[in-house]
Tab-separated table of N, CA and C in Angstrom:
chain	number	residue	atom	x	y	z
A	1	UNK	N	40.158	21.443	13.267
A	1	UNK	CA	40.882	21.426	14.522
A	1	UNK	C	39.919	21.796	15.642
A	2	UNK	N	39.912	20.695	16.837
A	2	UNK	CA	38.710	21.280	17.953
A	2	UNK	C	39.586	22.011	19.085
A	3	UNK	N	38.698	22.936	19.752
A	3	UNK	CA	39.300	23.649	20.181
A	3	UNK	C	38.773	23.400	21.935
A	4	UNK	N	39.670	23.168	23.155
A	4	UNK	CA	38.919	23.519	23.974
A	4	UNK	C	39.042	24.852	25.028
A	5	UNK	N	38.336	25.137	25.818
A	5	UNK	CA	38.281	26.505	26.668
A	5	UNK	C	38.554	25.547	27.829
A	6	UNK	N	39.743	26.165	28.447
A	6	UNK	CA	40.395	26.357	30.016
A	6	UNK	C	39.999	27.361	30.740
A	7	UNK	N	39.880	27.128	32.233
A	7	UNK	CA	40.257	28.303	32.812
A	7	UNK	C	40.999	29.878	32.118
A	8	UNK	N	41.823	29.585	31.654
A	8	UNK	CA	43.399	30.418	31.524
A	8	UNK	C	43.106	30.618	29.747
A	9	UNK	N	42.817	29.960	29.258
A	9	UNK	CA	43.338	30.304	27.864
A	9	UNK	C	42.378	28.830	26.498
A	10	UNK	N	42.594	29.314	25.402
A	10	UNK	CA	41.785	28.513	24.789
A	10	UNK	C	42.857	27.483	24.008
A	11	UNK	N	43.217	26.266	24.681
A	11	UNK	CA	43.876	25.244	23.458
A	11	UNK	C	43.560	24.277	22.198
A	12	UNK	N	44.776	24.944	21.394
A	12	UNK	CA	43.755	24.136	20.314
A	12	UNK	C	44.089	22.604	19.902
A	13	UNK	N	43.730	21.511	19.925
A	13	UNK	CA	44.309	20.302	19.385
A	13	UNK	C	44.244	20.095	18.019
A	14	UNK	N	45.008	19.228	17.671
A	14	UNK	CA	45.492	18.389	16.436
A	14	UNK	C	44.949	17.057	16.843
A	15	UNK	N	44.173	17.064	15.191
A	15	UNK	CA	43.502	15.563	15.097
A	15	UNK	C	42.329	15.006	15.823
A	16	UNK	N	42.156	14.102	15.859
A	16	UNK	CA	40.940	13.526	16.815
A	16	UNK	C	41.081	13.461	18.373
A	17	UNK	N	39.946	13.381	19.088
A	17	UNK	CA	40.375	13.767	20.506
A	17	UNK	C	39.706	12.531	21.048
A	18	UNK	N	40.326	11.955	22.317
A	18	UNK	CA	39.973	10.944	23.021
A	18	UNK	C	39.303	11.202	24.046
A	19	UNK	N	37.568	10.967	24.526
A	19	UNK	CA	36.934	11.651	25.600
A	19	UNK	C	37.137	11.564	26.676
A	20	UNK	N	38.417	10.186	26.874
A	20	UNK	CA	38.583	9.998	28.308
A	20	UNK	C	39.747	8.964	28.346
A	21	UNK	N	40.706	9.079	29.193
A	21	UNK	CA	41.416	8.201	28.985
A	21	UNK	C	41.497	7.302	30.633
A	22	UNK	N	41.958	6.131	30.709
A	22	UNK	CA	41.822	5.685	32.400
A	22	UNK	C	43.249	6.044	32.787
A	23	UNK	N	42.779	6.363	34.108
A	23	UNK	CA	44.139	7.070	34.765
A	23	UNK	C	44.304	6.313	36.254
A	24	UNK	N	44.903	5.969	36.587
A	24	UNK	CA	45.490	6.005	38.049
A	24	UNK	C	46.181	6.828	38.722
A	25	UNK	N	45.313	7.057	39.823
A	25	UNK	CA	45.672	7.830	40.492
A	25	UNK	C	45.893	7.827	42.195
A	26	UNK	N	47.473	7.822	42.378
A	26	UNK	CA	47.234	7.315	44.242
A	26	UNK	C	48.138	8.221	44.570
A	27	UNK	N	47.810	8.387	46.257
A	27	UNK	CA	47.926	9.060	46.994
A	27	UNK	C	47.907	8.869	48.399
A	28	UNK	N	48.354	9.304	49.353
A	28	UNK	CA	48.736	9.317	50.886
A	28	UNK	C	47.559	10.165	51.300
A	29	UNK	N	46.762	9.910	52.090
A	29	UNK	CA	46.020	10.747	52.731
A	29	UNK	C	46.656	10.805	53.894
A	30	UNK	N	46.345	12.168	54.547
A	30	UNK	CA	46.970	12.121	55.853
A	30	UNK	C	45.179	11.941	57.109
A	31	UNK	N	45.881	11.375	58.153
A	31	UNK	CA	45.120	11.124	58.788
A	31	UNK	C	45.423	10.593	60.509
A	32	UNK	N	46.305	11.213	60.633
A	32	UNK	CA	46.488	11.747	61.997
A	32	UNK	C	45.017	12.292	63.549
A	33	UNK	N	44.522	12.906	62.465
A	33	UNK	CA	43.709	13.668	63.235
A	33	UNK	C	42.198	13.211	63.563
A	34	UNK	N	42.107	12.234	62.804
A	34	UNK	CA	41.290	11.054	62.365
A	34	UNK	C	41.189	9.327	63.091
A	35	UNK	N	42.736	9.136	63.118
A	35	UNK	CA	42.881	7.895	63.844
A	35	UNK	C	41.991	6.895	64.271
A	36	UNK	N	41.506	7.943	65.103
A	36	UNK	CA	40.461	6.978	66.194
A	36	UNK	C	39.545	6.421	65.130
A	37	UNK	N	38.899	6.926	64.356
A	37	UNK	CA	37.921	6.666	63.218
A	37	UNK	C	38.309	5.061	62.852
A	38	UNK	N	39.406	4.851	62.455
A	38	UNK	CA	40.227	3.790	62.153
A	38	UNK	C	40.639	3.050	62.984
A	39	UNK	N	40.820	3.035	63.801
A	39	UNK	CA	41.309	2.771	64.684
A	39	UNK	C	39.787	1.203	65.258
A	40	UNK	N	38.937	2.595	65.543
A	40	UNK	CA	37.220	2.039	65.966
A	40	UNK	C	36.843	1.376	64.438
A	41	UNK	N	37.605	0.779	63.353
A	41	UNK	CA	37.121	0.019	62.015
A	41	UNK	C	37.885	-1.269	62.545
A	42	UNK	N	39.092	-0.780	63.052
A	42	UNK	CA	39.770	-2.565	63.250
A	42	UNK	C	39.254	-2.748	64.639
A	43	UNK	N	38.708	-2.435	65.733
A	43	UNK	CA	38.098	-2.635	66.806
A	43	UNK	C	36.540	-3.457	66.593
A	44	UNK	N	36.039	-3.042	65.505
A	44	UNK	CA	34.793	-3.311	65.327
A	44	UNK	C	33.665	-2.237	65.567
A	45	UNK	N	33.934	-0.958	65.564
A	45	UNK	CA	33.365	0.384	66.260
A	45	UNK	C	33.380	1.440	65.064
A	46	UNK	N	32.673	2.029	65.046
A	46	UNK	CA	32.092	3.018	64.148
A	46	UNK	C	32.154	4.284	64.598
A	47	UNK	N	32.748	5.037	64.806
A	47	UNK	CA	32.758	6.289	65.358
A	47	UNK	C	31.932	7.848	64.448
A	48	UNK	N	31.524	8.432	64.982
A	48	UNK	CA	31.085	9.747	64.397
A	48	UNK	C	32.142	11.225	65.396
A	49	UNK	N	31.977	12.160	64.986
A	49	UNK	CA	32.242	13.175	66.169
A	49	UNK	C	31.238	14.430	66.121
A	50	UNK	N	30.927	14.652	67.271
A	50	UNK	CA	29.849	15.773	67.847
A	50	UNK	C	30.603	17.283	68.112
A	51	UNK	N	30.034	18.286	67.460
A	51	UNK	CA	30.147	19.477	68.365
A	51	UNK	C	30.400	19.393	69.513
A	52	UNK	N	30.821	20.128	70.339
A	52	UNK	CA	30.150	20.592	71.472
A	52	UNK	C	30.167	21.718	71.789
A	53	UNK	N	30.216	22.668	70.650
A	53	UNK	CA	29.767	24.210	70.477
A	53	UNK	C	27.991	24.311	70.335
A	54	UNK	N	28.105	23.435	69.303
A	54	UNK	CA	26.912	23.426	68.355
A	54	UNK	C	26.096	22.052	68.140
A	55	UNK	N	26.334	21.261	68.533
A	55	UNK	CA	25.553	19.874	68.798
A	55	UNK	C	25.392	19.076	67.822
A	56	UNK	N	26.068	20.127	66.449
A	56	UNK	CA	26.475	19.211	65.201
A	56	UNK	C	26.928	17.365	65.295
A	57	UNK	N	26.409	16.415	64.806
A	57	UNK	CA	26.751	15.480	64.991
A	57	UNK	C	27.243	14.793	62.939
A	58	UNK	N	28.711	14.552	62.977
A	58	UNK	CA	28.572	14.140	61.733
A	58	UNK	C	29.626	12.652	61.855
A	59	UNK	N	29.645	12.615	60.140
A	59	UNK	CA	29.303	10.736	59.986
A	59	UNK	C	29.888	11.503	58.519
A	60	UNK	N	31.002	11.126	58.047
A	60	UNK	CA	32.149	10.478	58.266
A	60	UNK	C	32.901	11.890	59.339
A	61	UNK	N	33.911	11.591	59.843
A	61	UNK	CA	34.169	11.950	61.408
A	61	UNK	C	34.866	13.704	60.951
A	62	UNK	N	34.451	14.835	61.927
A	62	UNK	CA	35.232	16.060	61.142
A	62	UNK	C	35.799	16.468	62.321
A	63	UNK	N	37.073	16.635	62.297
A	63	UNK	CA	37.884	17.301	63.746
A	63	UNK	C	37.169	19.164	63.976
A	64	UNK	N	36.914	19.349	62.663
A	64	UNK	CA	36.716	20.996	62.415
A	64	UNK	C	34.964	20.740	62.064
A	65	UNK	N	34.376	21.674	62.704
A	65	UNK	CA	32.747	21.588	62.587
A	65	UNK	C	32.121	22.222	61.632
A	66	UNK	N	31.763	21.750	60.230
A	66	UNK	CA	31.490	22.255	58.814
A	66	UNK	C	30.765	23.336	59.226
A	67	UNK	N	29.714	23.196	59.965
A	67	UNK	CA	28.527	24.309	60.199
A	67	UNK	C	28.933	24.843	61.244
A	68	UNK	N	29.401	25.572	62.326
A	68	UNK	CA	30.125	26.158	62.991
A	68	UNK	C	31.674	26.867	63.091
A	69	UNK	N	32.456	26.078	62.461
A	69	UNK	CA	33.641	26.154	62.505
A	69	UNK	C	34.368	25.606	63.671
A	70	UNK	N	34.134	25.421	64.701
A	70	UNK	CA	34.456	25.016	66.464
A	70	UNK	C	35.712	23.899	65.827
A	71	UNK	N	36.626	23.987	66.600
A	71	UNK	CA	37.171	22.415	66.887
A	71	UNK	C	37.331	22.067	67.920
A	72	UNK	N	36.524	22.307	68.701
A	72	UNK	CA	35.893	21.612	70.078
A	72	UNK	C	34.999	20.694	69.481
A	73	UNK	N	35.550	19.177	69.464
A	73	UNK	CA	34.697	18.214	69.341
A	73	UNK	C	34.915	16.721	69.793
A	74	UNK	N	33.706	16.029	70.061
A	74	UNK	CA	33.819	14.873	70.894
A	74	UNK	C	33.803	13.574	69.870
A	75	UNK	N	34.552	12.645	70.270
A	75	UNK	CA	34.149	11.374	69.196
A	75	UNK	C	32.545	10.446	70.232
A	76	UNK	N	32.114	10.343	69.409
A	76	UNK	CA	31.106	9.578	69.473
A	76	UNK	C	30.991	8.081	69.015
A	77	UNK	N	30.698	7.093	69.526
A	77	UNK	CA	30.388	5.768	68.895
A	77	UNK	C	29.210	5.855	68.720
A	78	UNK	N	28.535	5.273	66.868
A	78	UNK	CA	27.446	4.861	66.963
A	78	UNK	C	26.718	3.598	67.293
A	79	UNK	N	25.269	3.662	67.189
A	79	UNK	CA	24.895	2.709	67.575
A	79	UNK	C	25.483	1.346	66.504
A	80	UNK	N	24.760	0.353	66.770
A	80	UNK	CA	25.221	-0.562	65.713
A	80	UNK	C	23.718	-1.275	64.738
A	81	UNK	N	22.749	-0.300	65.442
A	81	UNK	CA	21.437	-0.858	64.314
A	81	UNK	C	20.875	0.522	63.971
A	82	UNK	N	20.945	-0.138	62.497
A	82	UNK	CA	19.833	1.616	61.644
A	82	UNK	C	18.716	0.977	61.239
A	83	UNK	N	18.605	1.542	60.092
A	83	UNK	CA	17.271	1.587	59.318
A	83	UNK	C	17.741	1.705	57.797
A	84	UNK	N	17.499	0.905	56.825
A	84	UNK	CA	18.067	1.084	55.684
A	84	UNK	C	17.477	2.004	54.857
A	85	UNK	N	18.088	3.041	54.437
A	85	UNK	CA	17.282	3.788	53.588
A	85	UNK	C	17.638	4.376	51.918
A	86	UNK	N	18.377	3.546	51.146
A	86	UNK	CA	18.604	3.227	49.969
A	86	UNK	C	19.594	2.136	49.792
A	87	UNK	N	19.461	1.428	48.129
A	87	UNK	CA	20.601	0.695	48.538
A	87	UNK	C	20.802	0.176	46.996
A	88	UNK	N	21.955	0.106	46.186
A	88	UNK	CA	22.201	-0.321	44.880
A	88	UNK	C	23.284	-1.935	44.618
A	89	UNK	N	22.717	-2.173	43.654
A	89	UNK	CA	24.109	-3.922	43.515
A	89	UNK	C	25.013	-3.273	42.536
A	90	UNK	N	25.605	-3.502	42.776
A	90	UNK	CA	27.351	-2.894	41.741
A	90	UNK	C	27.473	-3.990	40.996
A	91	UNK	N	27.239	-3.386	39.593
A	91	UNK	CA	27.454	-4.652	38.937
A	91	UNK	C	28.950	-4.268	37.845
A	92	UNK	N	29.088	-3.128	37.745
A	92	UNK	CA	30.470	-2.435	37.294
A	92	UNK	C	31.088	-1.709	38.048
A	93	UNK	N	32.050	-2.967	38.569
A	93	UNK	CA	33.024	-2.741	39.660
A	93	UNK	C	33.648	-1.402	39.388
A	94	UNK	N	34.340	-0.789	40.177
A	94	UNK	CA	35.203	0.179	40.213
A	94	UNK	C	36.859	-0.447	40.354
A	95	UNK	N	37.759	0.258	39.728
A	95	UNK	CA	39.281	-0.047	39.261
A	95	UNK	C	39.862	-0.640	40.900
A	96	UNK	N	40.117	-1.833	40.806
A	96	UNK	CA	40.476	-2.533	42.278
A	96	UNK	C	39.967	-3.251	42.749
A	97	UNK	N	38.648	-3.020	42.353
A	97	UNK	CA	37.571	-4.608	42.826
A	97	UNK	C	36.826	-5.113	41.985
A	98	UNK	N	37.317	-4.933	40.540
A	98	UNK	CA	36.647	-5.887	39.607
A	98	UNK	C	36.807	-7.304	39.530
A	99	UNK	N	37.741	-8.216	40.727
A	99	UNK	CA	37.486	-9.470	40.659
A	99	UNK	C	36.743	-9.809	41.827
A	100	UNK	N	35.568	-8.908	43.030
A	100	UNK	CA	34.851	-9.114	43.607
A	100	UNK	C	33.500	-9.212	42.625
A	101	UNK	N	32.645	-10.724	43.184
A	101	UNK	CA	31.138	-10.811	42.551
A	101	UNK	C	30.348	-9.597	42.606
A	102	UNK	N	29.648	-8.933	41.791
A	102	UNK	CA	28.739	-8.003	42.213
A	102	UNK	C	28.080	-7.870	43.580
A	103	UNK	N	28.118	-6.656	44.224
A	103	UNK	CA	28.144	-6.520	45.775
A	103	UNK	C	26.888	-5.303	45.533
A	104	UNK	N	26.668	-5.538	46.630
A	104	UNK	CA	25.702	-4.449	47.501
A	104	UNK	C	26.108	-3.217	48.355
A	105	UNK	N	25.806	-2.038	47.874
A	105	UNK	CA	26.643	-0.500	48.865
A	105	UNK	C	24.810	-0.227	48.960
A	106	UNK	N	25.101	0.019	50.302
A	106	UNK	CA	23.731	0.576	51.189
A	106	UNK	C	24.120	1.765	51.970
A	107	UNK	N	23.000	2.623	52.357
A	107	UNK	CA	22.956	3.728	53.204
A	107	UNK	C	21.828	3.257	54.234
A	108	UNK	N	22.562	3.580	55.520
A	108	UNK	CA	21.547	3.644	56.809
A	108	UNK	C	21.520	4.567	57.304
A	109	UNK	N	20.324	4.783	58.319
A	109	UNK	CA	20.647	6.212	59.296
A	109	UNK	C	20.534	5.199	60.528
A	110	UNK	N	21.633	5.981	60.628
A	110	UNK	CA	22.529	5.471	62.340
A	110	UNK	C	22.658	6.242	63.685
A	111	UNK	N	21.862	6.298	64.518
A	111	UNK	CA	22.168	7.025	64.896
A	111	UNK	C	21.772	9.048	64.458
A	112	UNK	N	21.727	9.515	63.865
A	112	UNK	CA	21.196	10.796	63.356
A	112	UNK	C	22.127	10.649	62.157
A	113	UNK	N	22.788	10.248	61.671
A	113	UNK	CA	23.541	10.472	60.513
A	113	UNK	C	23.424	9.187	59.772
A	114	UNK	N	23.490	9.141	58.438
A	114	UNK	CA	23.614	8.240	57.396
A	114	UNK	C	25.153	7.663	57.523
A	115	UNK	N	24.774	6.332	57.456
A	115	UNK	CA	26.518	5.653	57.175
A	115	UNK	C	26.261	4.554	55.839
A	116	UNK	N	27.349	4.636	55.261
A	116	UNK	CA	27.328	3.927	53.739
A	116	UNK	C	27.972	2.787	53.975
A	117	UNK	N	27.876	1.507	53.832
A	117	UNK	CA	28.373	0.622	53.841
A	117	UNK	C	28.419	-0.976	52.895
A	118	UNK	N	28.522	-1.795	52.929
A	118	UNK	CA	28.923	-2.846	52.119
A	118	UNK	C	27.064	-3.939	52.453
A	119	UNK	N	26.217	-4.154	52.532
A	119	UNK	CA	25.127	-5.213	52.606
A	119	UNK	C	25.675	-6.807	52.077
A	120	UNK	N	26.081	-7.342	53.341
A	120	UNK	CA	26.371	-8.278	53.190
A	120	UNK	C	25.192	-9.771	53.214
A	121	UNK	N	26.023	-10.810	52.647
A	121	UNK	CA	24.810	-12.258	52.809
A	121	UNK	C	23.439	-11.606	52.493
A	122	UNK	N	23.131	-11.236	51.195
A	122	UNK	CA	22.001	-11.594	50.371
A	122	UNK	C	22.558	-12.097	49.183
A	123	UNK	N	21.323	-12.949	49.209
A	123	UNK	CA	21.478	-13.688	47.445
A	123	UNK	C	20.672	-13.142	46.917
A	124	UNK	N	19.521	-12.399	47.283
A	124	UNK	CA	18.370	-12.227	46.305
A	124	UNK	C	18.000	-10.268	46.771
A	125	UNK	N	18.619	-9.341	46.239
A	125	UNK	CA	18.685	-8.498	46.460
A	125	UNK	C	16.691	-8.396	46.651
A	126	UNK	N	16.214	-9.135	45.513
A	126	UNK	CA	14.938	-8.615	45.523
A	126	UNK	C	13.819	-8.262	46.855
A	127	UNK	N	14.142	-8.825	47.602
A	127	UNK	CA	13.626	-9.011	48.743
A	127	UNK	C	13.802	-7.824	49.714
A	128	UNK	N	14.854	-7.123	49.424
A	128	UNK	CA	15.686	-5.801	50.652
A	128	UNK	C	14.483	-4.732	50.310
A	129	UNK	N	14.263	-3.991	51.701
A	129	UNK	CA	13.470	-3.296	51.257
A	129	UNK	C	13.736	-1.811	51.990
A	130	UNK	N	13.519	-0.553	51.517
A	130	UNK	CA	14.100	0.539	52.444
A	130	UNK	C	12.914	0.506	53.694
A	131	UNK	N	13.206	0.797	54.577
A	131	UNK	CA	12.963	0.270	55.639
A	131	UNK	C	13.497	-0.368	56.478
A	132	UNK	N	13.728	-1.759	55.691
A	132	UNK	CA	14.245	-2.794	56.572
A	132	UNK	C	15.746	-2.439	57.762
A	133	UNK	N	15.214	-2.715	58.850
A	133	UNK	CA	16.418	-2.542	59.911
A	133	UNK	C	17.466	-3.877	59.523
A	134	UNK	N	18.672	-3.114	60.161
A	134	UNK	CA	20.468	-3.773	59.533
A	134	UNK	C	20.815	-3.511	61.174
A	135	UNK	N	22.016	-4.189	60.711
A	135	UNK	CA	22.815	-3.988	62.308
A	135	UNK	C	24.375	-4.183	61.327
A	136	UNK	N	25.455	-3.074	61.883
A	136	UNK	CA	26.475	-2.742	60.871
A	136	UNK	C	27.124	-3.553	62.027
A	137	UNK	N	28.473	-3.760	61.120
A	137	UNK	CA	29.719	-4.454	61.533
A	137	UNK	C	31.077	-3.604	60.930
A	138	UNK	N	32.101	-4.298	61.106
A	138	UNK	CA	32.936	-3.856	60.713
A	138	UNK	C	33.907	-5.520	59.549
A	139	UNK	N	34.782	-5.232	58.357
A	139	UNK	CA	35.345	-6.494	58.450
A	139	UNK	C	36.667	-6.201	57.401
A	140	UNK	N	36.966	-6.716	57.533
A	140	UNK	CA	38.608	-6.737	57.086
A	140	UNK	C	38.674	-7.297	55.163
A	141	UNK	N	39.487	-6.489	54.688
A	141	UNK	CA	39.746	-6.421	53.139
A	141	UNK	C	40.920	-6.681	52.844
A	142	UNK	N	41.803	-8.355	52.858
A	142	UNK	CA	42.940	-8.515	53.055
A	142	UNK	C	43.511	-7.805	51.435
A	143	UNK	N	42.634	-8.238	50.726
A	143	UNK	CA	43.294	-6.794	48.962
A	143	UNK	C	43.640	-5.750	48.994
A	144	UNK	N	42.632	-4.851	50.004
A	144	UNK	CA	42.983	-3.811	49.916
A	144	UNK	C	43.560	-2.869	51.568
A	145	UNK	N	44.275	-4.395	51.858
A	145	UNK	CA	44.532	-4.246	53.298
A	145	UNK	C	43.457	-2.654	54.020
A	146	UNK	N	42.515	-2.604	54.151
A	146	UNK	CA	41.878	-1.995	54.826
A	146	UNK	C	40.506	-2.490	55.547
A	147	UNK	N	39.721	-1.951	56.548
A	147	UNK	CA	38.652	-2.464	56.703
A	147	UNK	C	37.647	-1.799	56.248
A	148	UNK	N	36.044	-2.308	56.627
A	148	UNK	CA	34.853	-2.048	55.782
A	148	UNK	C	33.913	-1.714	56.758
A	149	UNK	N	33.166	-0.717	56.164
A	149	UNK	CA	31.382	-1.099	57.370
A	149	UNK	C	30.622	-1.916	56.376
A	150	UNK	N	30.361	-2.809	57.460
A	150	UNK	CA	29.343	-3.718	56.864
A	150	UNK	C	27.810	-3.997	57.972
A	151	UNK	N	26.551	-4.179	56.532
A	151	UNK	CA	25.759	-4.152	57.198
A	151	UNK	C	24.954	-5.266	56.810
A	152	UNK	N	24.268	-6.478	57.730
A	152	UNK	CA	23.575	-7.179	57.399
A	152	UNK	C	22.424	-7.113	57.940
A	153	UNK	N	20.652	-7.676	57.155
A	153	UNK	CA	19.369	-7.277	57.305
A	153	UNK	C	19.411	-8.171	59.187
A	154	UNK	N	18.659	-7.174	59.786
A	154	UNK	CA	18.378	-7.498	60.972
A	154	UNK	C	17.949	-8.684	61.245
A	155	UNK	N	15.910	-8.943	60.782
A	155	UNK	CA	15.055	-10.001	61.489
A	155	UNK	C	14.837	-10.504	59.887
A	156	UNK	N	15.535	-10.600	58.833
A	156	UNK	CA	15.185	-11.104	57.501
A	156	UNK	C	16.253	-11.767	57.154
A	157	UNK	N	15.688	-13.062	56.056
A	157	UNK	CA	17.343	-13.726	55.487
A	157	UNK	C	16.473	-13.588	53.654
A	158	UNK	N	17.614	-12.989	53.051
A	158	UNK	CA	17.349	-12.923	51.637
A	158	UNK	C	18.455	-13.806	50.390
């Protein structure tokens, strides 16, 4: 009989144990306080928000200032060209978009903060290189009725 340790107490099972089972799991986020964030995705706009206690600037957007605490804070739009500075092809989708072709999730710095987004129109990943400047967009996910940042290579076609 295997046994495992909880928090609280030690349970013991019967029989063989399964290491993982798939679960779904959904939920309502609230996001009121946020809006604009969303708001600037179906606009075509990218928003961050700034201190203005502390000059904190962050990416994804915080009403409350992690490193300060302040909620004195400004929304900011970022720019719309970074600098790519990692970037992977998904080739094992995650639960919801396994009937999208293997895709591209990239990180840029935008502005002073990193934004993660979708690398769109390459065929030949081989070619992307960190470095290479992107210019982000925004675009619409009629599946998962939501929108996306998306980023395609600046002065390169791959």
């Amino acid at each position: 009989m295997a046994e495992k340790k909880t928090s609280r107490k030690t349970v013991k099972m019967e029989g063989p144990a399964i290491d993982s089972v798939p679960i779904v799991y959904r939920h309502k986020i609230p996001i009121g306080r946020v809006i604009k964030y969303f708001d600037g995705l179906r606009e075509g706009r990218i928003y961050a928000t700034r201190c203005k206690n502390c000059g904190a600037v962050y990416y994804p957007p915080q009403i409350d200032c992690p490193y300060c605490g302040s909620s004195d804070v400004e929304w900011i739009e970022l720019p719309r060209e970074g600098v790519l500075e990692t970037f992977t092809k998904v080739y094992a989708r995650p639960q919801g978009y396994e009937d999208f072709e293997p895709y591209i999730i990239a990180i840029a710095r935008v502005g002073g903060v990193r934004v993660m987004g979708w690398l769109m129109n390459v065929k030949d990943e081989r070619c992307v290189r960190v470095g290479d400047e992107v210019v982000l967009g925004t675009t619409y996910i009629d599946k998962h009725n939501k929108y996306i940042i998306t980023m395609q290579l600046k002065n390169k076609q791959c």
